[in-house]
Coordinates of C-alpha atoms and ligand atoms in Angstrom, one line a residue:
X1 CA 0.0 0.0 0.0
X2 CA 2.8 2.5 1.1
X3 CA 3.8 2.8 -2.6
X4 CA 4.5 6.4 -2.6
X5 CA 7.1 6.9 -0.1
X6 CA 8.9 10.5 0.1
X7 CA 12.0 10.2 -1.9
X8 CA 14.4 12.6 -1.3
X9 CA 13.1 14.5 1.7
X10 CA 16.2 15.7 2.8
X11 CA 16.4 18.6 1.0
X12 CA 17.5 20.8 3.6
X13 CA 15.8 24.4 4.0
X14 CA 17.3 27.2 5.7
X15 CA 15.0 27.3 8.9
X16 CA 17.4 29.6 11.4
X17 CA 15.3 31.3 13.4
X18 CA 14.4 34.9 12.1
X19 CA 15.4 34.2 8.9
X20 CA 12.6 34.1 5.9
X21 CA 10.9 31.6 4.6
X22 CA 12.7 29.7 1.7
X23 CA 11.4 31.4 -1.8
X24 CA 10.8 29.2 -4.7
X25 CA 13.8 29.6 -6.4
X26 CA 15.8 28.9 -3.4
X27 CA 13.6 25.4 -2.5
X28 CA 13.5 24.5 -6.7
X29 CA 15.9 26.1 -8.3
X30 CA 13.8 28.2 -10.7
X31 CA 10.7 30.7 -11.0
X32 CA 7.7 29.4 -9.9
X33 CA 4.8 29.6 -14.0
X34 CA 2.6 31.8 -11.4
X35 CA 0.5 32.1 -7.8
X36 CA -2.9 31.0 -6.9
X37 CA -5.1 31.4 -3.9
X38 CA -8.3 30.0 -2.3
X39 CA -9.5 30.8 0.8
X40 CA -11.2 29.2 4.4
X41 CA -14.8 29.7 4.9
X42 CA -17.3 29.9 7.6
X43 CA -20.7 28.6 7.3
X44 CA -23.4 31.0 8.2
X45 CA -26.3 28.4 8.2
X46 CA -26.6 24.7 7.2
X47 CA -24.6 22.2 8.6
X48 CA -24.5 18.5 8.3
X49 CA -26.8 18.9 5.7
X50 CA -24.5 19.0 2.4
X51 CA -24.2 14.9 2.3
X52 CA -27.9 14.7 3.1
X53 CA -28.3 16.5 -0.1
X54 CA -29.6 19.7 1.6
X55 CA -28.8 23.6 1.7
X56 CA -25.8 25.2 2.9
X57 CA -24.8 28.6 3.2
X58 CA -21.2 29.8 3.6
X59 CA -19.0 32.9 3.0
X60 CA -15.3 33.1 1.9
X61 CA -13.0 34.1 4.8
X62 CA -10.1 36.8 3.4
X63 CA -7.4 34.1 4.8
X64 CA -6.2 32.3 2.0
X65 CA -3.8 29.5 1.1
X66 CA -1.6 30.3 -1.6
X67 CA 0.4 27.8 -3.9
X68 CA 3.2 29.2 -6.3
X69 CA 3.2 26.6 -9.2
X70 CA 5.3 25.1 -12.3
X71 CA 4.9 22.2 -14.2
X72 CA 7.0 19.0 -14.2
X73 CA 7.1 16.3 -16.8
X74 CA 9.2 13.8 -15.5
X75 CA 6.3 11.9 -13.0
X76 CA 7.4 13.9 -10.0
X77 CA 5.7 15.8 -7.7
X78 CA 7.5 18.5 -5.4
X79 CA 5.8 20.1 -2.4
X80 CA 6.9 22.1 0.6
X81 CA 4.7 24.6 2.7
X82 CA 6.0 27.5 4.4
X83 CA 3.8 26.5 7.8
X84 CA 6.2 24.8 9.2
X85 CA 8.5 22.4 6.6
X86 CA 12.2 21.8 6.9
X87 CA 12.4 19.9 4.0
X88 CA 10.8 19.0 0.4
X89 CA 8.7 16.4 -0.3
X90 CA 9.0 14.2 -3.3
X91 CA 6.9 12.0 -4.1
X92 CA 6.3 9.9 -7.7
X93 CA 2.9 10.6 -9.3
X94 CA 2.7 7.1 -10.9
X95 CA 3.1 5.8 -7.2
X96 CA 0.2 7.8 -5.5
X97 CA -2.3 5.6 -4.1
X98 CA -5.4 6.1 -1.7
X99 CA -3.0 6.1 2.4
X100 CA 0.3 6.5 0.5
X101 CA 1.2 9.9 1.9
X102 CA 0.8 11.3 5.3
X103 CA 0.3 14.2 6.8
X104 CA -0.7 17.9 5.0
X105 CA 1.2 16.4 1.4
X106 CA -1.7 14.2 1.5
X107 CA -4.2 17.1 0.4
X108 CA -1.9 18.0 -2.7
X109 CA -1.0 14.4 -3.5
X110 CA -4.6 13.7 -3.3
X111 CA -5.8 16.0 -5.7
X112 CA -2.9 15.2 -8.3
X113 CA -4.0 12.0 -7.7
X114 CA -8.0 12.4 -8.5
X115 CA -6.8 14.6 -11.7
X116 CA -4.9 12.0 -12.8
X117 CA -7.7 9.1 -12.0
X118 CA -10.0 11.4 -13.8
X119 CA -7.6 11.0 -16.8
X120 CA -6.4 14.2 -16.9
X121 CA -2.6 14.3 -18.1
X122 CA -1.3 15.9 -14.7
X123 CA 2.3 15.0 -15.2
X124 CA 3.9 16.2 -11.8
X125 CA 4.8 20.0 -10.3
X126 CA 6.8 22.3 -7.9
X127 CA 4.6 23.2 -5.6
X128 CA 5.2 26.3 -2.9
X129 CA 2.4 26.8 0.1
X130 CA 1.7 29.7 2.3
X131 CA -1.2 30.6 3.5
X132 CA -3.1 32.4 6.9
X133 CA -6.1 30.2 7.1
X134 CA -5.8 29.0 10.6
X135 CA -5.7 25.4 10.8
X136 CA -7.6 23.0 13.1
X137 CA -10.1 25.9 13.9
X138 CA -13.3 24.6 11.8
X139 CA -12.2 27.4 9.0
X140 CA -11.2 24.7 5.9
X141 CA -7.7 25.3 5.8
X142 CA -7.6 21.6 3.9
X143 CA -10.2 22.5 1.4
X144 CA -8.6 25.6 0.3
X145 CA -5.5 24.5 0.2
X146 CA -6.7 21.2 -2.2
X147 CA -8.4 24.0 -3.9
X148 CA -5.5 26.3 -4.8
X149 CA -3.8 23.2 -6.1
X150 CA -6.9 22.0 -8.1
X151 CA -7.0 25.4 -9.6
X152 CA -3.0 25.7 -10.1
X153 CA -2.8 22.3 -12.2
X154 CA -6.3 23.6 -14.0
X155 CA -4.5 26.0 -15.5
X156 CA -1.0 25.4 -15.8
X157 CA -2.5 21.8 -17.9
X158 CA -5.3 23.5 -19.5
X159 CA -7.7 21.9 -18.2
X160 CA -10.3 24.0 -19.0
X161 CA -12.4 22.3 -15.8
X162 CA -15.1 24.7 -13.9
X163 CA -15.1 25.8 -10.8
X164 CA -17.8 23.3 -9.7
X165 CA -15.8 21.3 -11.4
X166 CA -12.7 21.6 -9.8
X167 CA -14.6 21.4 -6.4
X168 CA -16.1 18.1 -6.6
X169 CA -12.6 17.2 -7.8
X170 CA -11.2 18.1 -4.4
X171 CA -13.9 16.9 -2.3
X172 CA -13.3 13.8 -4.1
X173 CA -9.8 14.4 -3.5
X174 CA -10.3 14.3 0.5
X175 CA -12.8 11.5 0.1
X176 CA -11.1 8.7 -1.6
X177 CA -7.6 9.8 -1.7
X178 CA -7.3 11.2 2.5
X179 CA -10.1 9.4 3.8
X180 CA -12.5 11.8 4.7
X181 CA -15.9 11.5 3.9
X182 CA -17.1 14.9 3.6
X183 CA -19.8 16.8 2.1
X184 CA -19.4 19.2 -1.0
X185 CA -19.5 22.9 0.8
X186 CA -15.9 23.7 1.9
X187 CA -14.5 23.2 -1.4
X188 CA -17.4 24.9 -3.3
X189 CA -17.5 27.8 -1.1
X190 CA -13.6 27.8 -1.6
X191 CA -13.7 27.8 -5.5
X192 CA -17.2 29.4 -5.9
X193 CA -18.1 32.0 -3.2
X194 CA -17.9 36.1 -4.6
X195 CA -17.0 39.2 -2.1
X196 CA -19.8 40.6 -0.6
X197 CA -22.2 37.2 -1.2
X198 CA -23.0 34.2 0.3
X199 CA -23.2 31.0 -1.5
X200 CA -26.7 29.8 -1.1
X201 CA -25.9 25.9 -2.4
X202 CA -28.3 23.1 -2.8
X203 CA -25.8 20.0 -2.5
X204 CA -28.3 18.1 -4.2
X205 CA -27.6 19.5 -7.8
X206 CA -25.0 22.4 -7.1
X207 CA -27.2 24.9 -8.1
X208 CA -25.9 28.0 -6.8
X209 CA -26.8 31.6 -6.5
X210 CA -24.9 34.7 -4.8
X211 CA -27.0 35.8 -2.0
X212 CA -25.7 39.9 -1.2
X213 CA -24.5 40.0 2.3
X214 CA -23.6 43.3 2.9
X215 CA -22.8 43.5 6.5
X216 CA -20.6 46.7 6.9
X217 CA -23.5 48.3 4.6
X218 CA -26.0 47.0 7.7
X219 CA -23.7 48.4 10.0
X220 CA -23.1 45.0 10.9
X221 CA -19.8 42.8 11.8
X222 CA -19.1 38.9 11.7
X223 CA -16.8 37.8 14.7
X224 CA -15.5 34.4 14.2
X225 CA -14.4 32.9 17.6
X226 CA -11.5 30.2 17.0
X227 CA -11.9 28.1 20.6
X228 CA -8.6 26.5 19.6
X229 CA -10.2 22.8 20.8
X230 CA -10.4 20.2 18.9
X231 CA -11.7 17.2 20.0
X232 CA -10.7 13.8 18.9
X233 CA -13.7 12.2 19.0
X234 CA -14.1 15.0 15.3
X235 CA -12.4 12.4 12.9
X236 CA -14.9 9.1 13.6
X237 CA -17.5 10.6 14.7
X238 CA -18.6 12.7 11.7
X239 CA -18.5 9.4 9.7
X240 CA -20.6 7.7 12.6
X241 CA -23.3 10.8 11.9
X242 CA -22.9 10.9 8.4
X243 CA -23.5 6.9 8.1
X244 CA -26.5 7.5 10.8
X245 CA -28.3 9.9 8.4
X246 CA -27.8 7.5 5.5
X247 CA -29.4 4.8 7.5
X248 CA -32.0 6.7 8.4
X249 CA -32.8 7.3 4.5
X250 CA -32.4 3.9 3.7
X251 CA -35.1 2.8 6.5
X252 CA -37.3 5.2 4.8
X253 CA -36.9 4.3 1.7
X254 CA -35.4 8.1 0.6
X255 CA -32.7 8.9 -1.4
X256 CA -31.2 11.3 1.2
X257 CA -32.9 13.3 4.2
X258 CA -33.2 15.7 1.7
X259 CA -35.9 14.8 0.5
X260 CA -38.3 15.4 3.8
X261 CA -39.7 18.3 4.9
X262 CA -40.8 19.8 8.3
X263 CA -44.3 19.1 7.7
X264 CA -43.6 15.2 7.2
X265 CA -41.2 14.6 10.1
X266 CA -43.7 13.2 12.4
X267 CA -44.6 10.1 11.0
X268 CA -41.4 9.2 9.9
X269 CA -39.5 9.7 13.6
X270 CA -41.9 7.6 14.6
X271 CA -40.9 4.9 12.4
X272 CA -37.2 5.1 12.8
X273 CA -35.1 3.9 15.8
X274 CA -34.9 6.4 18.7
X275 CA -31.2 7.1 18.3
X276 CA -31.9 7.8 14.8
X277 CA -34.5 10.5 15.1
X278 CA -32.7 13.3 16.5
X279 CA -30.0 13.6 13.4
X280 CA -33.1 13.4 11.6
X281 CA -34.6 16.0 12.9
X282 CA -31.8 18.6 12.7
X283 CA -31.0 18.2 9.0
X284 CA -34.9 18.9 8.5
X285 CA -35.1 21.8 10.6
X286 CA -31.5 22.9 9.6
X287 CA -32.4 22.6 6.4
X288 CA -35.9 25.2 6.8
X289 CA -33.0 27.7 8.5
X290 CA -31.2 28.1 5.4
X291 CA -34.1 28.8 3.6
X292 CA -35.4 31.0 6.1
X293 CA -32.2 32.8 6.4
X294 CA -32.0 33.2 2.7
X295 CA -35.3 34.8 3.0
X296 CA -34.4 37.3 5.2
X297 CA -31.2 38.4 3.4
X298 CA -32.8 38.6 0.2
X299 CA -35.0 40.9 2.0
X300 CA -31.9 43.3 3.3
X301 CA -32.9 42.3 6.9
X302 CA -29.3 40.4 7.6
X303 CA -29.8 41.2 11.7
X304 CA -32.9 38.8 11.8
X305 CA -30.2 36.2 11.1
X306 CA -29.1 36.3 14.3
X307 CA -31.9 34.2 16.4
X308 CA -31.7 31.4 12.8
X309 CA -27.8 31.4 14.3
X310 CA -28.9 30.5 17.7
X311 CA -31.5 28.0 17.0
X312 CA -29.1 26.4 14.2
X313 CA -26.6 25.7 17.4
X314 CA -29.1 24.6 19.6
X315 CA -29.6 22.2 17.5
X316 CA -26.5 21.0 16.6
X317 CA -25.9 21.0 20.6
X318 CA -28.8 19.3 21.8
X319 CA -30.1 17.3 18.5
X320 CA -27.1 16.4 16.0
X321 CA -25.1 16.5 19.2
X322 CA -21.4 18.1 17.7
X323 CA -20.8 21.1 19.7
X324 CA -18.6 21.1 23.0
X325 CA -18.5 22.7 26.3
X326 CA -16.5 25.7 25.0
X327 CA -18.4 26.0 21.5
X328 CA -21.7 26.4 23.6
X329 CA -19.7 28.9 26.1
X330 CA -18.5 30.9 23.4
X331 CA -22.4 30.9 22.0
X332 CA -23.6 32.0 25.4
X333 CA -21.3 34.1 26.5
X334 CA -21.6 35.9 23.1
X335 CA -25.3 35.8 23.2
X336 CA -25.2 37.6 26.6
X337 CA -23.4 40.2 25.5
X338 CA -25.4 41.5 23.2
X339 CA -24.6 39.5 19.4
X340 CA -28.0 39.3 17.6
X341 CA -26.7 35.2 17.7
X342 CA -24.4 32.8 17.8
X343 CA -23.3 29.0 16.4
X344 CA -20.7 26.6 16.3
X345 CA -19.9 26.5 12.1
X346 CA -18.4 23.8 10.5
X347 CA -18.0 19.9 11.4
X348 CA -17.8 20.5 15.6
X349 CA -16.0 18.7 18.4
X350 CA -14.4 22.8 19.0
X351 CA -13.6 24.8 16.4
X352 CA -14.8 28.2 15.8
X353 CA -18.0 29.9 16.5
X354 CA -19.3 33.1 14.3
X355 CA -21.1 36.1 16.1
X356 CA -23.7 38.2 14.8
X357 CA -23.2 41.7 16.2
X358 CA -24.0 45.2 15.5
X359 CA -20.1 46.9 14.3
X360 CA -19.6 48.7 17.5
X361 CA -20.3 46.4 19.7
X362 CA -17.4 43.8 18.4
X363 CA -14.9 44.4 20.5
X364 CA -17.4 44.1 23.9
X365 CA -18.5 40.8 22.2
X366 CA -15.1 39.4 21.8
X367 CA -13.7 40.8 25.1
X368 CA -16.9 38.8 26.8
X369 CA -16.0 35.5 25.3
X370 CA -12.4 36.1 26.0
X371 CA -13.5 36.9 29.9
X372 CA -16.0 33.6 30.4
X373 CA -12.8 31.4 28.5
X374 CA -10.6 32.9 31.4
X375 CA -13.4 32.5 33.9
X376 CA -13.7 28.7 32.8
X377 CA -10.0 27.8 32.9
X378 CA -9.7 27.8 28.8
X379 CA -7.2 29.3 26.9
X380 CA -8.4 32.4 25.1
X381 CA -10.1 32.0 22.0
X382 CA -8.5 34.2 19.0
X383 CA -10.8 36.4 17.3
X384 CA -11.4 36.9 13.4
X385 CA -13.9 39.4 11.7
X386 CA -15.3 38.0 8.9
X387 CA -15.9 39.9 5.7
X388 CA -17.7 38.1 2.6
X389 CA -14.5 37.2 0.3
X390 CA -13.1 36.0 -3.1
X391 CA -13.2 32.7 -3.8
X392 CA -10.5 30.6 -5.6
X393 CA -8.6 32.7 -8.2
X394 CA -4.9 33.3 -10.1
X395 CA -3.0 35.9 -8.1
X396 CA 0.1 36.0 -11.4
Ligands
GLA1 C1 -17.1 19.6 7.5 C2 -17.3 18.9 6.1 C3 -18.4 19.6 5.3 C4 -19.7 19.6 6.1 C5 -19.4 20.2 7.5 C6 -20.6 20.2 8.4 O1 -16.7 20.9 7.3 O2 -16.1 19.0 5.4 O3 -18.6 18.8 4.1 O4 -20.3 18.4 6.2 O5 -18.3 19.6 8.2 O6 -21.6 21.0 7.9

């Protein structure tokens, strides 16, 4: 199985303390074709819903990973990241198989990989990665960074692939390649979301519109809250939920939850088992949030938000059961300082939490969450402000 061993990872890089991060012609020996970035996201509303074919709703976060590019013919893929590497990687395309590579190479590998299993002719690269999209904090640092590499190899092979395209390529990428069974959003909103929008996406048939979410213009602000926890339990247990809501379908004899409404969900909970019902019953109601969110955005009235971002964590706490002790703080503690609402976003076990709040009252928010983590005995959370961002793009 372990076909694609590093070769050649001792490449040393100048890592002296104070000194700068190796360039590309210092880690390859020549110019890098051009750069490409694609950035975290946070999900407003909708979440464990994408694999049950449902709605999500996320916005691109500024925080980017970028990936300075050539192409190789020779079969041999290069990669080194400036977050931390002392050395290149060097792996063999021909070798790259599904648990071959460990570690952060496996999101590159993995999407070289799928292009190439797709039959595209992705004949090996020099890959450089920076990026500020915090990782570990529920902000899809993996997605965009298998994003900036889809799109890097899209163009310098002329591939001519979408950007829905190139998504489901690296969700595909993570899925059978890494090993994670995740749902379509964080590499759609990586590749697809706009500035100023939020990418209302039914994961059913991607169809996807730009919803304006113009928060400075409502004299609003986004805090995201990164807890810095992570749980273990994160990795299994998502798969645990996901296969749960997959059962649950089957037993009904539905293609996905999808496909139920709030206005059905009686009889079926009745018919499922009792551990069952519960993830059944937040996809359906998390699924009504989006739309109701949707709703009220489309209507300029992005404050009334807040309370779907409270009920969506509730939820998720007490139904789908993901959160933790210091998401659901940070919720509270925000609430009670005066955010219009709060939720955990993305998969749970920690992570982040976004706030809802009026511009001027940001820093009291943030300085209340801080306060109740010290109270508690956690370490402080750090605190990003959110504003609607570009998705995946060419930088040069
Ligand atoms: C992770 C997955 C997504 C989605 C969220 C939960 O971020 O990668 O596909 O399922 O969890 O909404």
């Amino acid at each position: 199985m372990n076909t694609a061993r590093p070769v050649n990872t001792a490449r040393p890089v100048n890592t002296a303390p104070n000194t700068p991060p190796a360039t590309f012609e210092e880690l390859y020996g020549h110019a890098p074709e051009g750069e490409w970035a694609a950035p975290g996201r946070v999900n407003l509303i909708g979440e464990h819903t994408d694999y049950n074919l449902g709605f999500v709703l996320p916005i691109a976060l500024p925080q980017t990973v970028r990936a300075q590019a050539r192409r190789r013919t020779d079969g041999v893929l290069r990669l080194w990241s400036a977050q931390g590497d002392t050395a290149v990687t060097e792996l063999r395309v021909a070798d790259l198989a599904p648990g071959s590579v460990a570690g952060w190479a496996a999101y590159p590998a993995a999407v070289v990989w799928t292009l190439r299993e797709a039959g595209h002719p992705v004949d090996g690269a020099d890959l450089r990665f920076d990026g500020d999209v915090p990782g570990g904090a529920g902000l899809s640092s993996s997605a965009a960074l298998e994003c900036a590499v889809a799109l890097a190899c899209n163009d310098l092979y002329g591939l001519g692939l979408t950007a829905p395209e190139l998504a489901l390529l690296a969700q595909r990428a993570e899925n059978a390649f890494v090993g994670v069974p995740c749902g379509v959003m964080d590499q759609t909103a990586s590749m697809c979301c706009r500035p100023g929008a939020a990418l209302h996406l039914d994961s059913r048939d991607l169809a996807m519109r730009q919803v304006p979410f113009d928060l400075a213009g409502a004299g609003l602000a986004l805090l995201v809250l990164d807890t810095r926890v992570k749980h273990d339990l994160g990795d299994g247990a998502y798969a645990a939920l996901r296969a749960g809501c997959e059962r649950a379908a089957a037993l009904l004899g539905l293609p996905a939850l999808r496909a139920l409404g709030p206005a059905d969900l009686p009889g079926p909970l009745a018919r499922l088992p009792a551990e069952l019902r519960p993830l059944v019953r937040h996809v359906v109601t998390e699924n009504e949030r989006v739309t109701a969110a949707v709703a009220h955005l489309d209507a300029g009235d992005l404050a009334a938000l807040g309370p779907i971002l409270t009920a969506g964590h509730a939820s998720l706490r007490d139904d789908y059961r993901v959160s933790c002790p210091e998401t659901d703080l940070a919720v509270e503690a925000a609430v009670a300082a005066g955010a219009h609402g709060a939720r955990m976003t993305g998969g749970g076990f920690g992570g982040s939490v976004i706030a809802l709040v009026d511009e001027d009252a940001a820093e009291r928010v943030a300085a209340a969450v801080t306060a109740a983590f010290r109270a508690a005995g956690h370490r402080a959370p750090r605190t990003l402000t959110a504003v609607p961002a570009e998705g995946a793009r060419r930088l040069s």
